[in-house]
XYZ file of C-alpha atoms in Angstrom:
692
model
C 12.937 -31.288 -82.138
C 15.287 -29.429 -84.471
C 17.648 -27.166 -82.563
C 19.961 -26.439 -85.435
C 17.859 -23.442 -86.437
C 18.507 -21.874 -83.043
C 22.176 -21.318 -83.783
C 23.513 -23.597 -81.045
C 23.470 -27.363 -80.810
C 21.193 -28.149 -77.902
C 20.124 -31.742 -77.352
C 19.466 -34.193 -74.525
C 23.168 -35.025 -74.199
C 23.987 -31.365 -73.560
C 21.495 -31.284 -70.707
C 22.676 -34.515 -69.096
C 26.316 -33.470 -69.116
C 25.583 -30.083 -67.488
C 25.099 -31.841 -64.145
C 27.257 -34.906 -64.832
C 30.444 -32.980 -65.696
C 30.922 -31.438 -62.215
C 30.567 -34.894 -60.659
C 33.134 -36.285 -63.112
C 35.430 -33.413 -62.202
C 34.978 -34.214 -58.516
C 36.020 -37.841 -59.161
C 39.097 -36.785 -61.145
C 40.279 -34.148 -58.650
C 41.743 -36.630 -56.069
C 43.754 -38.368 -58.792
C 44.939 -35.030 -60.205
C 45.985 -33.873 -56.735
C 48.372 -36.843 -56.473
C 50.218 -35.504 -59.509
C 50.243 -31.869 -58.365
C 48.585 -30.221 -55.377
C 47.534 -27.148 -57.363
C 46.179 -29.141 -60.301
C 42.961 -29.930 -58.415
C 41.912 -26.301 -58.770
C 42.577 -26.187 -62.500
C 40.649 -29.435 -63.032
C 37.686 -28.018 -61.101
C 37.752 -24.775 -63.113
C 37.992 -26.689 -66.412
C 34.977 -28.870 -65.655
C 33.008 -25.901 -64.315
C 33.689 -24.067 -67.581
C 32.688 -27.092 -69.672
C 29.434 -27.368 -67.726
C 28.771 -23.640 -68.200
C 29.364 -23.840 -71.953
C 26.907 -26.742 -72.138
C 24.399 -24.680 -70.174
C 24.787 -21.793 -72.621
C 23.465 -23.993 -75.431
C 20.082 -23.950 -73.675
C 19.628 -20.170 -73.879
C 17.940 -20.335 -77.324
C 15.406 -22.781 -75.874
C 14.301 -20.170 -73.359
C 14.108 -17.476 -76.032
C 12.002 -19.668 -78.335
C 9.849 -21.328 -75.639
C 11.131 -24.793 -76.414
C 12.227 -27.535 -74.078
C 14.155 -30.785 -73.919
C 12.557 -33.590 -71.940
C 14.447 -36.856 -71.985
C 13.979 -39.969 -69.820
C 15.760 -43.266 -69.219
C 14.640 -46.357 -67.201
C 15.364 -46.116 -63.488
C 13.065 -47.896 -60.964
C 10.948 -50.189 -63.122
C 8.977 -51.676 -60.206
C 7.101 -48.394 -59.738
C 7.411 -47.253 -63.318
C 9.807 -44.435 -62.404
C 12.207 -43.041 -64.965
C 15.196 -40.774 -64.485
C 14.931 -37.719 -66.647
C 16.017 -34.202 -67.454
C 13.708 -31.281 -68.129
C 15.231 -28.217 -69.741
C 12.304 -25.839 -70.096
C 12.707 -22.012 -70.102
C 12.702 -21.912 -66.281
C 15.480 -24.514 -65.981
C 17.418 -23.079 -68.955
C 17.714 -19.676 -67.281
C 18.451 -21.088 -63.828
C 21.112 -23.522 -65.000
C 23.025 -20.689 -66.677
C 22.870 -18.544 -63.544
C 24.278 -21.442 -61.509
C 26.899 -22.479 -64.074
C 28.444 -19.133 -64.947
C 28.518 -17.602 -61.493
C 29.933 -20.848 -60.091
C 32.629 -20.799 -62.759
C 33.688 -17.275 -61.736
C 33.728 -18.311 -58.069
C 35.940 -21.283 -58.962
C 38.396 -18.963 -60.741
C 38.380 -16.654 -57.710
C 39.092 -19.660 -55.480
C 42.384 -20.293 -57.272
C 43.679 -17.131 -55.641
C 41.710 -17.153 -52.407
C 42.592 -20.730 -51.450
C 46.191 -20.592 -52.686
C 48.481 -22.275 -50.196
C 45.760 -24.113 -48.291
C 46.909 -27.628 -47.508
C 43.456 -29.127 -48.157
C 42.932 -27.874 -51.719
C 41.933 -31.288 -53.022
C 39.178 -31.664 -50.422
C 37.976 -28.110 -51.072
C 37.640 -28.421 -54.836
C 36.181 -31.918 -54.586
C 33.271 -30.674 -52.490
C 32.861 -27.494 -54.533
C 32.495 -29.546 -57.725
C 30.165 -31.971 -55.965
C 28.137 -28.961 -54.835
C 27.702 -27.643 -58.386
C 26.751 -31.056 -59.764
C 24.109 -31.488 -57.053
C 22.638 -28.041 -57.663
C 22.433 -28.610 -61.412
C 20.734 -31.943 -60.737
C 18.077 -30.042 -58.751
C 17.549 -27.590 -61.589
C 17.401 -30.099 -64.445
C 15.532 -33.030 -62.860
C 12.099 -33.848 -64.247
C 10.773 -35.492 -61.071
C 10.691 -35.034 -57.309
C 12.719 -38.097 -56.377
C 15.666 -37.332 -58.635
C 15.548 -33.706 -57.521
C 15.709 -34.899 -53.916
C 19.026 -36.654 -54.588
C 20.467 -33.321 -55.687
C 18.740 -31.658 -52.721
C 20.531 -33.943 -50.282
C 23.756 -33.588 -52.269
C 23.941 -29.827 -51.723
C 23.123 -30.397 -48.048
C 26.007 -32.843 -47.675
C 28.415 -30.585 -49.556
C 27.409 -27.549 -47.489
C 28.113 -29.503 -44.284
C 31.568 -30.396 -45.573
C 32.353 -26.862 -46.781
C 30.856 -24.817 -43.929
C 32.954 -26.942 -41.546
C 35.893 -27.046 -43.963
C 38.361 -25.650 -41.413
C 37.403 -28.350 -38.918
C 40.445 -27.758 -36.715
C 38.376 -24.931 -35.210
C 41.050 -22.272 -34.916
C 39.853 -19.012 -33.388
C 40.370 -17.073 -36.607
C 37.831 -19.335 -38.329
C 35.036 -18.798 -35.797
C 32.126 -16.398 -36.241
C 30.721 -14.173 -33.542
C 32.537 -12.385 -30.732
C 34.506 -14.501 -28.310
C 32.986 -14.458 -24.834
C 29.751 -12.746 -25.895
C 26.601 -14.428 -24.574
C 22.879 -14.195 -25.306
C 20.474 -15.615 -22.696
C 23.443 -17.329 -21.102
C 24.619 -19.036 -24.300
C 27.766 -18.215 -26.252
C 27.127 -16.362 -29.505
C 30.398 -17.708 -30.875
C 30.541 -20.652 -33.268
C 33.341 -22.867 -34.524
C 33.349 -24.317 -38.065
C 32.401 -27.798 -36.852
C 29.496 -26.406 -34.808
C 28.314 -24.298 -37.738
C 28.519 -27.205 -40.182
C 26.503 -29.458 -37.895
C 23.972 -26.700 -37.251
C 23.471 -26.166 -40.997
C 23.115 -29.899 -41.577
C 20.559 -30.482 -38.819
C 18.411 -27.384 -39.402
C 18.124 -28.004 -43.140
C 17.233 -31.632 -42.415
C 14.102 -30.436 -40.611
C 12.937 -28.941 -43.885
C 14.116 -31.963 -45.855
C 11.941 -34.308 -43.779
C 8.934 -32.066 -44.396
C 9.675 -32.053 -48.116
C 10.045 -35.826 -48.204
C 6.676 -36.226 -46.472
C 5.025 -33.903 -48.990
C 6.579 -35.750 -51.930
C 5.379 -39.166 -50.850
C 1.964 -37.847 -49.874
C 1.493 -36.648 -53.445
C 2.966 -39.883 -54.818
C 0.442 -41.899 -52.795
C -2.385 -40.213 -54.740
C -0.731 -39.554 -58.106
C 1.440 -42.659 -58.486
C 4.190 -40.536 -60.044
C 6.936 -38.091 -59.054
C 7.176 -36.526 -62.527
C 6.471 -32.807 -62.882
C 5.056 -33.106 -66.389
C 2.895 -36.098 -65.421
C 1.500 -34.243 -62.394
C 0.573 -31.274 -64.590
C -0.939 -33.423 -67.352
C -3.376 -35.293 -65.095
C -4.561 -33.397 -62.021
C -7.073 -35.942 -60.740
C -4.660 -36.644 -57.876
C -5.074 -33.041 -56.701
C -8.853 -33.314 -56.740
C -8.673 -36.504 -54.682
C -6.263 -34.927 -52.182
C -8.373 -31.779 -51.921
C -11.479 -33.841 -51.133
C -9.616 -35.272 -48.143
C -8.142 -31.891 -47.138
C -4.599 -33.077 -47.871
C -3.629 -30.898 -50.827
C -2.736 -27.743 -48.870
C -0.817 -29.686 -46.163
C 1.175 -31.512 -48.857
C 1.988 -28.241 -50.624
C 3.095 -26.582 -47.366
C 5.217 -29.623 -46.472
C 6.994 -29.246 -49.803
C 7.503 -25.570 -49.030
C 9.055 -26.658 -45.728
C 11.956 -28.033 -47.741
C 12.354 -24.638 -49.392
C 12.241 -22.904 -46.001
C 15.125 -25.053 -44.773
C 17.359 -24.818 -47.834
C 16.702 -21.109 -48.453
C 17.087 -20.215 -44.760
C 13.657 -18.664 -44.357
C 11.924 -18.025 -41.047
C 11.898 -19.987 -38.775
C 14.756 -22.134 -40.153
C 16.964 -19.165 -40.998
C 19.501 -19.278 -38.189
C 21.900 -21.784 -39.787
C 22.764 -19.408 -42.626
C 24.420 -16.855 -40.379
C 26.891 -19.317 -38.845
C 27.658 -20.735 -42.299
C 30.183 -17.883 -42.582
C 32.772 -20.125 -40.917
C 33.517 -21.628 -44.331
C 35.935 -20.085 -46.849
C 34.534 -16.963 -48.532
C 34.341 -18.838 -51.831
C 31.887 -21.192 -50.151
C 29.882 -18.270 -48.817
C 29.672 -16.775 -52.307
C 28.642 -20.118 -53.791
C 25.997 -20.952 -51.173
C 24.560 -17.439 -50.968
C 24.626 -16.404 -54.607
C 24.118 -19.257 -57.015
C 23.390 -22.553 -55.340
C 22.001 -23.874 -52.083
C 19.892 -21.004 -50.779
C 18.479 -20.450 -54.270
C 17.383 -24.108 -54.418
C 14.329 -23.345 -52.291
C 13.358 -20.412 -54.501
C 13.725 -22.601 -57.580
C 11.554 -25.313 -56.010
C 8.771 -22.791 -55.381
C 9.209 -21.446 -58.920
C 8.944 -25.010 -60.260
C 5.800 -25.849 -58.254
C 4.112 -22.432 -58.143
C 2.625 -22.540 -61.658
C 1.292 -26.063 -61.075
C -0.468 -25.018 -57.869
C -1.778 -21.819 -59.479
C -3.144 -23.863 -62.387
C -4.891 -26.093 -59.836
C -6.401 -22.967 -58.272
C -7.603 -21.831 -61.682
C -9.248 -25.252 -62.067
C -11.320 -24.637 -58.947
C -9.104 -25.942 -56.138
C -8.398 -23.456 -53.368
C -4.627 -22.910 -53.075
C -4.713 -19.451 -51.470
C -3.471 -20.709 -48.104
C -0.332 -22.114 -49.687
C 0.524 -18.880 -51.481
C -0.288 -16.826 -48.373
C 2.177 -18.898 -46.346
C 4.872 -18.402 -49.008
C 4.269 -14.648 -49.206
C 4.207 -14.093 -45.451
C 7.239 -16.282 -44.740
C 9.123 -14.268 -47.344
C 7.959 -10.910 -45.980
C 8.760 -11.809 -42.362
C 12.203 -13.173 -43.274
C 13.053 -10.124 -45.400
C 12.174 -7.744 -42.567
C 13.628 -9.850 -39.736
C 17.090 -10.320 -41.229
C 17.367 -6.765 -42.548
C 16.991 -5.457 -38.989
C 19.909 -7.613 -37.883
C 22.085 -6.617 -40.837
C 21.986 -3.010 -39.629
C 23.853 -3.645 -36.361
C 26.427 -6.390 -36.830
C 30.089 -5.673 -37.492
C 31.265 -8.907 -39.148
C 31.250 -8.180 -42.868
C 30.371 -11.707 -44.000
C 27.581 -11.896 -41.421
C 26.085 -8.644 -42.691
C 26.086 -10.120 -46.196
C 24.574 -13.344 -44.852
C 21.711 -11.434 -43.216
C 21.288 -9.633 -46.514
C 21.077 -12.900 -48.432
C 18.305 -14.326 -46.267
C 16.474 -11.002 -46.479
C 16.734 -10.770 -50.273
C 15.593 -14.362 -50.692
C 12.625 -13.330 -48.572
C 11.851 -10.799 -51.318
C 11.906 -13.597 -53.899
C 9.585 -15.790 -51.837
C 7.321 -12.803 -51.246
C 7.036 -12.207 -54.991
C 6.355 -15.868 -55.812
C 3.774 -16.073 -53.047
C 1.984 -12.895 -54.045
C 1.966 -14.128 -57.669
C -0.393 -16.913 -56.637
C -2.682 -14.414 -54.921
C -2.658 -11.983 -57.820
C -4.767 -11.359 -60.887
C -1.518 -11.375 -62.869
C 0.480 -14.464 -61.866
C 3.225 -13.789 -64.396
C 4.066 -10.367 -62.897
C 4.979 -11.695 -59.453
C 6.595 -14.781 -60.969
C 8.810 -12.680 -63.247
C 9.662 -10.242 -60.467
C 10.763 -13.012 -58.095
C 12.897 -14.775 -60.666
C 14.367 -11.528 -62.008
C 15.461 -10.675 -58.466
C 17.031 -14.131 -58.178
C 19.179 -13.394 -61.250
C 19.974 -9.868 -60.106
C 20.855 -10.965 -56.573
C 23.075 -13.764 -57.835
C 25.271 -11.239 -59.655
C 25.706 -8.528 -57.049
C 25.778 -10.812 -54.003
C 28.462 -13.118 -55.462
C 30.480 -9.996 -56.278
C 30.051 -8.601 -52.754
C 31.046 -11.847 -51.073
C 34.144 -12.281 -53.201
C 35.112 -8.645 -52.591
C 34.603 -9.182 -48.860
C 36.854 -12.235 -49.134
C 39.568 -10.045 -50.635
C 39.248 -7.676 -47.679
C 39.529 -10.546 -45.200
C 42.408 -11.985 -47.206
C 44.349 -8.718 -47.106
C 43.397 -7.238 -43.724
C 43.273 -10.527 -41.820
C 40.089 -9.728 -39.873
C 36.402 -10.396 -40.413
C 35.313 -7.302 -38.471
C 34.551 -4.053 -40.277
C 35.774 -2.178 -37.198
C 39.262 -3.505 -38.056
C 39.121 -1.911 -41.500
C 38.412 1.711 -42.448
C 40.089 4.088 -44.884
C 40.843 1.347 -47.419
C 39.581 3.075 -50.558
C 43.038 4.383 -51.466
C 44.771 1.123 -50.605
C 42.334 -1.149 -52.483
C 40.854 1.073 -55.239
C 39.569 -1.711 -57.499
C 37.765 -3.499 -54.675
C 36.386 -0.136 -53.552
C 34.881 0.590 -56.986
C 33.510 -2.916 -57.456
C 31.947 -3.017 -53.985
C 30.243 0.292 -54.722
C 28.856 -1.067 -58.002
C 27.635 -4.338 -56.458
C 26.475 -2.543 -53.305
C 24.395 -0.128 -55.362
C 22.735 -3.196 -56.876
C 21.881 -4.484 -53.407
C 20.587 -1.041 -52.406
C 18.496 -0.782 -55.570
C 20.145 2.422 -56.821
C 17.675 4.016 -59.262
C 17.750 3.253 -62.983
C 21.356 1.996 -63.261
C 21.332 -1.303 -61.339
C 19.603 -4.630 -61.761
C 18.599 -4.485 -58.105
C 16.478 -1.391 -58.680
C 14.449 -2.918 -61.507
C 13.965 -6.296 -59.811
C 12.905 -4.739 -56.480
C 10.649 -2.284 -58.266
C 9.063 -5.219 -60.102
C 8.413 -6.930 -56.755
C 6.925 -3.758 -55.267
C 4.708 -3.364 -58.328
C 3.573 -6.998 -58.272
C 2.678 -6.790 -54.573
C 0.915 -3.442 -54.804
C -1.106 -4.384 -57.896
C -2.019 -7.884 -56.719
C -5.367 -6.785 -55.331
C -5.015 -9.237 -52.448
C -6.185 -8.576 -48.896
C -2.611 -8.853 -47.626
C -1.080 -6.704 -50.370
C -0.806 -3.462 -48.381
C 0.853 -4.805 -45.189
C 3.277 -6.901 -47.235
C 4.021 -3.893 -49.459
C 4.778 -1.729 -46.407
C 7.103 -4.402 -44.975
C 8.868 -4.676 -48.336
C 9.476 -0.922 -48.525
C 10.730 -0.679 -44.926
C 13.055 -3.609 -45.634
C 14.394 -1.733 -48.686
C 15.192 1.293 -46.489
C 17.116 -0.920 -44.055
C 18.902 -2.695 -46.912
C 20.182 0.573 -48.335
C 21.219 1.714 -44.859
C 23.233 -1.375 -43.906
C 24.896 -1.551 -47.332
C 25.956 2.111 -47.109
C 27.074 1.438 -43.539
C 29.197 -1.496 -44.692
C 30.940 0.489 -47.433
C 31.406 3.463 -45.104
C 32.953 1.404 -42.305
C 35.300 -0.438 -44.660
C 36.484 2.274 -47.036
C 35.874 5.673 -45.385
C 37.148 7.397 -42.288
C 40.556 6.827 -40.768
C 42.496 3.604 -40.815
C 41.650 1.337 -37.930
C 44.178 0.548 -35.225
C 44.369 -2.951 -36.675
C 45.466 -1.637 -40.088
C 47.914 0.784 -38.466
C 49.475 -2.075 -36.509
C 49.814 -4.106 -39.699
C 51.614 -1.234 -41.408
C 53.877 -0.652 -38.385
C 54.838 -4.328 -38.549
C 55.896 -3.832 -42.171
C 52.817 -5.305 -43.853
C 51.539 -3.329 -46.817
C 47.777 -3.467 -47.329
C 47.343 -3.899 -51.063
C 44.867 -4.844 -53.769
C 43.980 -8.502 -54.225
C 45.546 -10.451 -57.081
C 43.890 -10.238 -60.537
C 42.661 -13.846 -60.351
C 40.563 -12.697 -57.395
C 39.355 -9.225 -58.365
C 38.574 -9.945 -62.029
C 35.690 -12.393 -61.240
C 33.924 -10.053 -58.828
C 34.756 -7.117 -61.095
C 32.927 -8.841 -63.971
C 29.828 -9.407 -61.851
C 29.902 -5.844 -60.509
C 30.113 -4.537 -64.084
C 27.187 -6.755 -65.083
C 25.156 -5.388 -62.168
C 25.500 -1.906 -63.652
C 25.555 -2.954 -67.321
C 22.406 -5.039 -67.155
C 20.912 -2.418 -64.847
C 21.223 0.277 -67.502
C 19.165 -1.989 -69.759
C 17.121 -3.171 -66.790
C 13.607 -2.504 -68.007
C 14.336 -4.070 -71.395
C 15.890 -7.078 -69.661
C 12.882 -7.398 -67.362
C 10.472 -7.184 -70.286
C 12.365 -9.968 -72.083
C 12.151 -12.249 -69.044
C 8.485 -11.316 -68.659
C 7.823 -12.288 -72.277
C 9.689 -15.596 -71.866
C 7.681 -16.548 -68.778
C 4.414 -15.289 -70.242
C 4.772 -17.670 -73.163
C 6.108 -20.493 -70.989
C 3.315 -20.300 -68.407
C 0.645 -20.017 -71.081
C 1.818 -22.966 -73.178
C 2.760 -25.292 -70.290
C 0.192 -24.529 -67.584
C -2.500 -22.549 -69.363
C -1.798 -19.478 -67.224
C -2.545 -16.469 -69.394
C -1.328 -12.923 -68.909
C -3.418 -9.887 -69.682
C -1.112 -8.891 -72.513
C -1.940 -5.546 -74.021
C -4.056 -4.443 -71.068
C -4.729 -0.721 -71.027
C -2.345 1.130 -68.713
C -3.770 3.309 -66.004
C -3.668 7.079 -66.456
C -0.877 7.418 -63.881
C 1.176 4.752 -65.661
C 0.693 6.463 -68.994
C 1.980 9.706 -67.493
C 5.338 8.023 -66.825
C 5.649 7.412 -70.548
C 8.715 6.429 -72.572
C 10.981 3.771 -71.208
C 9.014 3.612 -67.935
C 5.877 2.361 -69.649
C 4.256 -0.328 -67.543
C 6.041 0.685 -64.329
C 3.664 1.210 -61.425
C 4.092 4.827 -60.200
C 3.411 3.944 -56.540
C 6.041 1.201 -56.669
C 8.481 3.569 -58.390
C 7.983 6.295 -55.778
C 8.402 3.693 -53.022
C 11.654 2.406 -54.580
C 13.097 5.904 -54.963
C 12.043 6.949 -51.454
C 13.436 3.789 -49.830
C 16.801 4.302 -51.530
C 16.950 7.990 -50.660
C 16.062 7.538 -46.967
C 18.400 4.589 -46.411
C 21.303 6.175 -48.275
C 21.026 9.545 -46.515
C 20.974 7.878 -43.086
C 23.941 5.669 -43.989
C 25.861 8.600 -45.433
C 25.290 10.807 -42.376
C 26.555 8.194 -39.924
C 29.189 6.204 -41.818
C 30.491 8.107 -44.862
C 30.204 11.794 -44.034
C 30.610 10.945 -40.320
C 28.422 13.900 -39.336
C 27.132 11.982 -36.317
C 28.496 9.221 -34.114
C 26.225 6.137 -34.341
C 27.435 4.860 -30.949
C 26.431 8.099 -29.225
C 23.118 8.060 -31.065
C 22.333 4.516 -29.891
C 23.334 5.240 -26.290
C 21.513 8.566 -26.167
C 18.127 6.971 -25.598
C 17.116 3.870 -23.702
C 14.624 2.957 -26.447
C 17.296 3.120 -29.176
C 19.694 1.161 -26.974
C 17.088 -1.546 -26.308
C 16.198 -1.847 -30.002
C 19.875 -2.031 -30.966
C 20.523 -4.752 -28.382
C 17.405 -6.644 -29.492
C 18.586 -6.651 -33.118
C 22.186 -7.425 -32.126
C 20.964 -10.423 -30.141
C 19.159 -11.633 -33.275
C 15.697 -11.094 -31.771
C 16.838 -13.811 -29.305
C 15.632 -16.382 -31.844
C 18.932 -18.242 -32.082
C 19.270 -18.431 -28.301
C 15.655 -19.552 -27.882
C 16.076 -22.243 -30.544
C 19.213 -23.490 -28.798
C 17.514 -23.506 -25.402
C 14.427 -25.268 -26.784
C 16.020 -27.888 -29.023
C 19.600 -28.315 -27.778
C 20.384 -27.070 -24.266
C 16.931 -27.729 -22.783
C 16.701 -31.339 -24.003
C 20.262 -31.971 -22.802
C 19.404 -30.653 -19.325
C 16.260 -32.791 -19.341
C 18.188 -35.869 -20.447
C 20.823 -35.340 -17.762
C 18.114 -34.810 -15.133
C 16.309 -37.983 -16.177
C 19.576 -39.910 -15.958
C 20.606 -38.451 -12.620
C 17.318 -38.550 -10.734
C 15.295 -41.288 -12.457
C 17.520 -43.683 -14.332
C 20.416 -43.602 -11.861
C 18.292 -43.527 -8.691
C 14.920 -45.109 -9.487
C 15.685 -47.498 -12.335
C 19.066 -48.525 -11.047
C 17.558 -48.874 -7.554
C 14.736 -51.030 -8.901
C 17.247 -53.182 -10.759
C 18.991 -53.857 -7.447
C 15.845 -55.506 -5.933
C 15.934 -58.745 -7.946
C 19.704 -58.721 -7.735
C 19.690 -58.485 -3.923
C 16.821 -61.007 -3.672
C 18.660 -63.571 -5.746
C 21.897 -62.916 -3.879
C 20.141 -63.340 -0.480
C 18.450 -66.544 -1.621
C 21.745 -67.847 -2.880
C 23.388 -67.155 0.474
C 20.594 -69.026 2.288
C 20.919 -72.016 0.010
C 24.657 -71.831 0.314
C 24.402 -71.983 4.130
C 22.559 -75.308 3.841
C 25.450 -76.881 2.007
C 27.580 -77.842 5.074
C 29.256 -80.927 3.624
C 28.373 -82.952 6.838
C 26.536 -86.235 6.116
C 24.668 -86.282 9.433
C 23.117 -82.874 8.693
C 21.861 -84.053 5.326
C 20.354 -87.215 7.012
C 18.523 -85.078 9.600
C 17.080 -82.851 6.834
C 16.149 -85.873 4.743
C 14.441 -87.538 7.741
C 12.572 -84.333 8.617
C 11.344 -84.081 5.051
C 10.003 -87.652 5.101
C 8.280 -86.975 8.435
C 6.565 -83.854 7.016
C 5.331 -85.791 3.973
C 3.912 -88.611 6.167
C 2.127 -86.124 8.397
C 0.616 -84.412 5.341
C -0.710 -87.732 4.072
C -2.550 -88.377 7.385
C -4.158 -84.928 7.552
């Protein structure tokens, strides 16, 4: 394939080094740290930049619907090769991961300055990026799974990075309980929780992979698409849908979807750079990418006559439930990073919803484009919001929004950038990427023609209202009103609350600007992605879009630059933003009403608020069911069965043998006459027996 005509030199080597370079950087970082403690950060940034530049060479491939597929020998006994696949899907995703990760690495130079474990931090961050890029660029399940486990390992190390478990590094409120359990987590607890909960999904994914391998004899994505006889054989034995849902289980775990969503909220114990990396560009997007990688294959199987509706229904409903569930919790919590964590799980629910509804739709490409467009959009504004939140924590020294307030004059740059990125999260009309990507999801759901379209559409719109509300609430609590007592105490002690250093605010400023800049061109940007995926899906999977279909009369009335936008979806987007923003403004910016008085004014409002604040009791119930309950059961079994019954039973042969030994011992007198009497008695008994 000749890539010279594309303007950039893109070849197999470029693709291999995209994921290899971060691993090389991770290996060099310990050696560099021996020379200079701060050099580990610069090495990590340099390799992240090199990987991003290599990723940029793949952009022309996406624009021209070309791909690079290269393989090398790996496990010859089963005919498995290691390989890279840089098709339009991977080309776009690898650039999202590479460039946002690079900006987060630059930000980390300022955020982590002075930390005594810099080498360990940047080692795992680089390892994280390499593992994520391996997921994106692998051409087979097994190789992808190595990257999958790599991000899991790195997240465990980074979520529990401050393993000394100081109080300032915990999440939750000290002393607060839910159903008798502390809602207060240390870094080591949070890291272990993330590791174990994601492993539940990983085991499901592994089972699905090997189930397919047992029928197909290959892990390769291209090989599975080229010969689908394996799917027919699995379907005849009713194993195709279970295998597909098992694979989706891996995505549920990694992307923190219901019911494996609870680990994501405690993951805020890690440094904010880690939160930005996990929530914006890497780990939680891995599940979305996996569904985007497999979705077209399963839809093509459905087009060939195999029923895959149940799989896509599960994806759509899991996404819808997660989006709604976590948005409700984001409205009531006061820890700024936790609010953003709830938001992340909720927004990923939107992506899953779109990818699921795509498989149930007459126009697969619409839902597919909408879900992936929202992934790109979310990566920009959420990374910006997390890094800005890190600056607030860095300067104010508290993770609670109630300890902030009135900061817009003290931190003007962060204030502006959080507004820009926050408007993207809210879906502010016409000027943000978030508006166009959410509108695309609403349109794809509403136009899908599926039985479940209307209830999912309603849940999506309600979630959008809540998203706008909690984002406005966050900005209002942080930047408006009077200074908190915490800030006043800092100033009385001589500490001046000030703007973060340029190395910190420039990265999230760039992403905030892109949220607005790309948003202004949002419809054009969306159309370009739509065209890329239309061509890609048609040429690779035979999934054709109804290009040039006649617009409905109501769509034609929109005219101009809104051509193709569904009017119902547009009205829903505008209404959701307006309702959520007005409510947020009334309570938290204009301060026309006191939210605390409003909540306590009615027992119903109070109960709902408590229910949301207690996380629908899901976290407590999971802990009781899988941690505390089993521990109580194990202790009870030990105390009342093992210690009493089993140990008591074990004493029977012991006592019997000891008693027998004492009897035998009593016969050993050491007196010769006694032995002669016993010997004589024995002979007499034998003689008598012979005469009987």
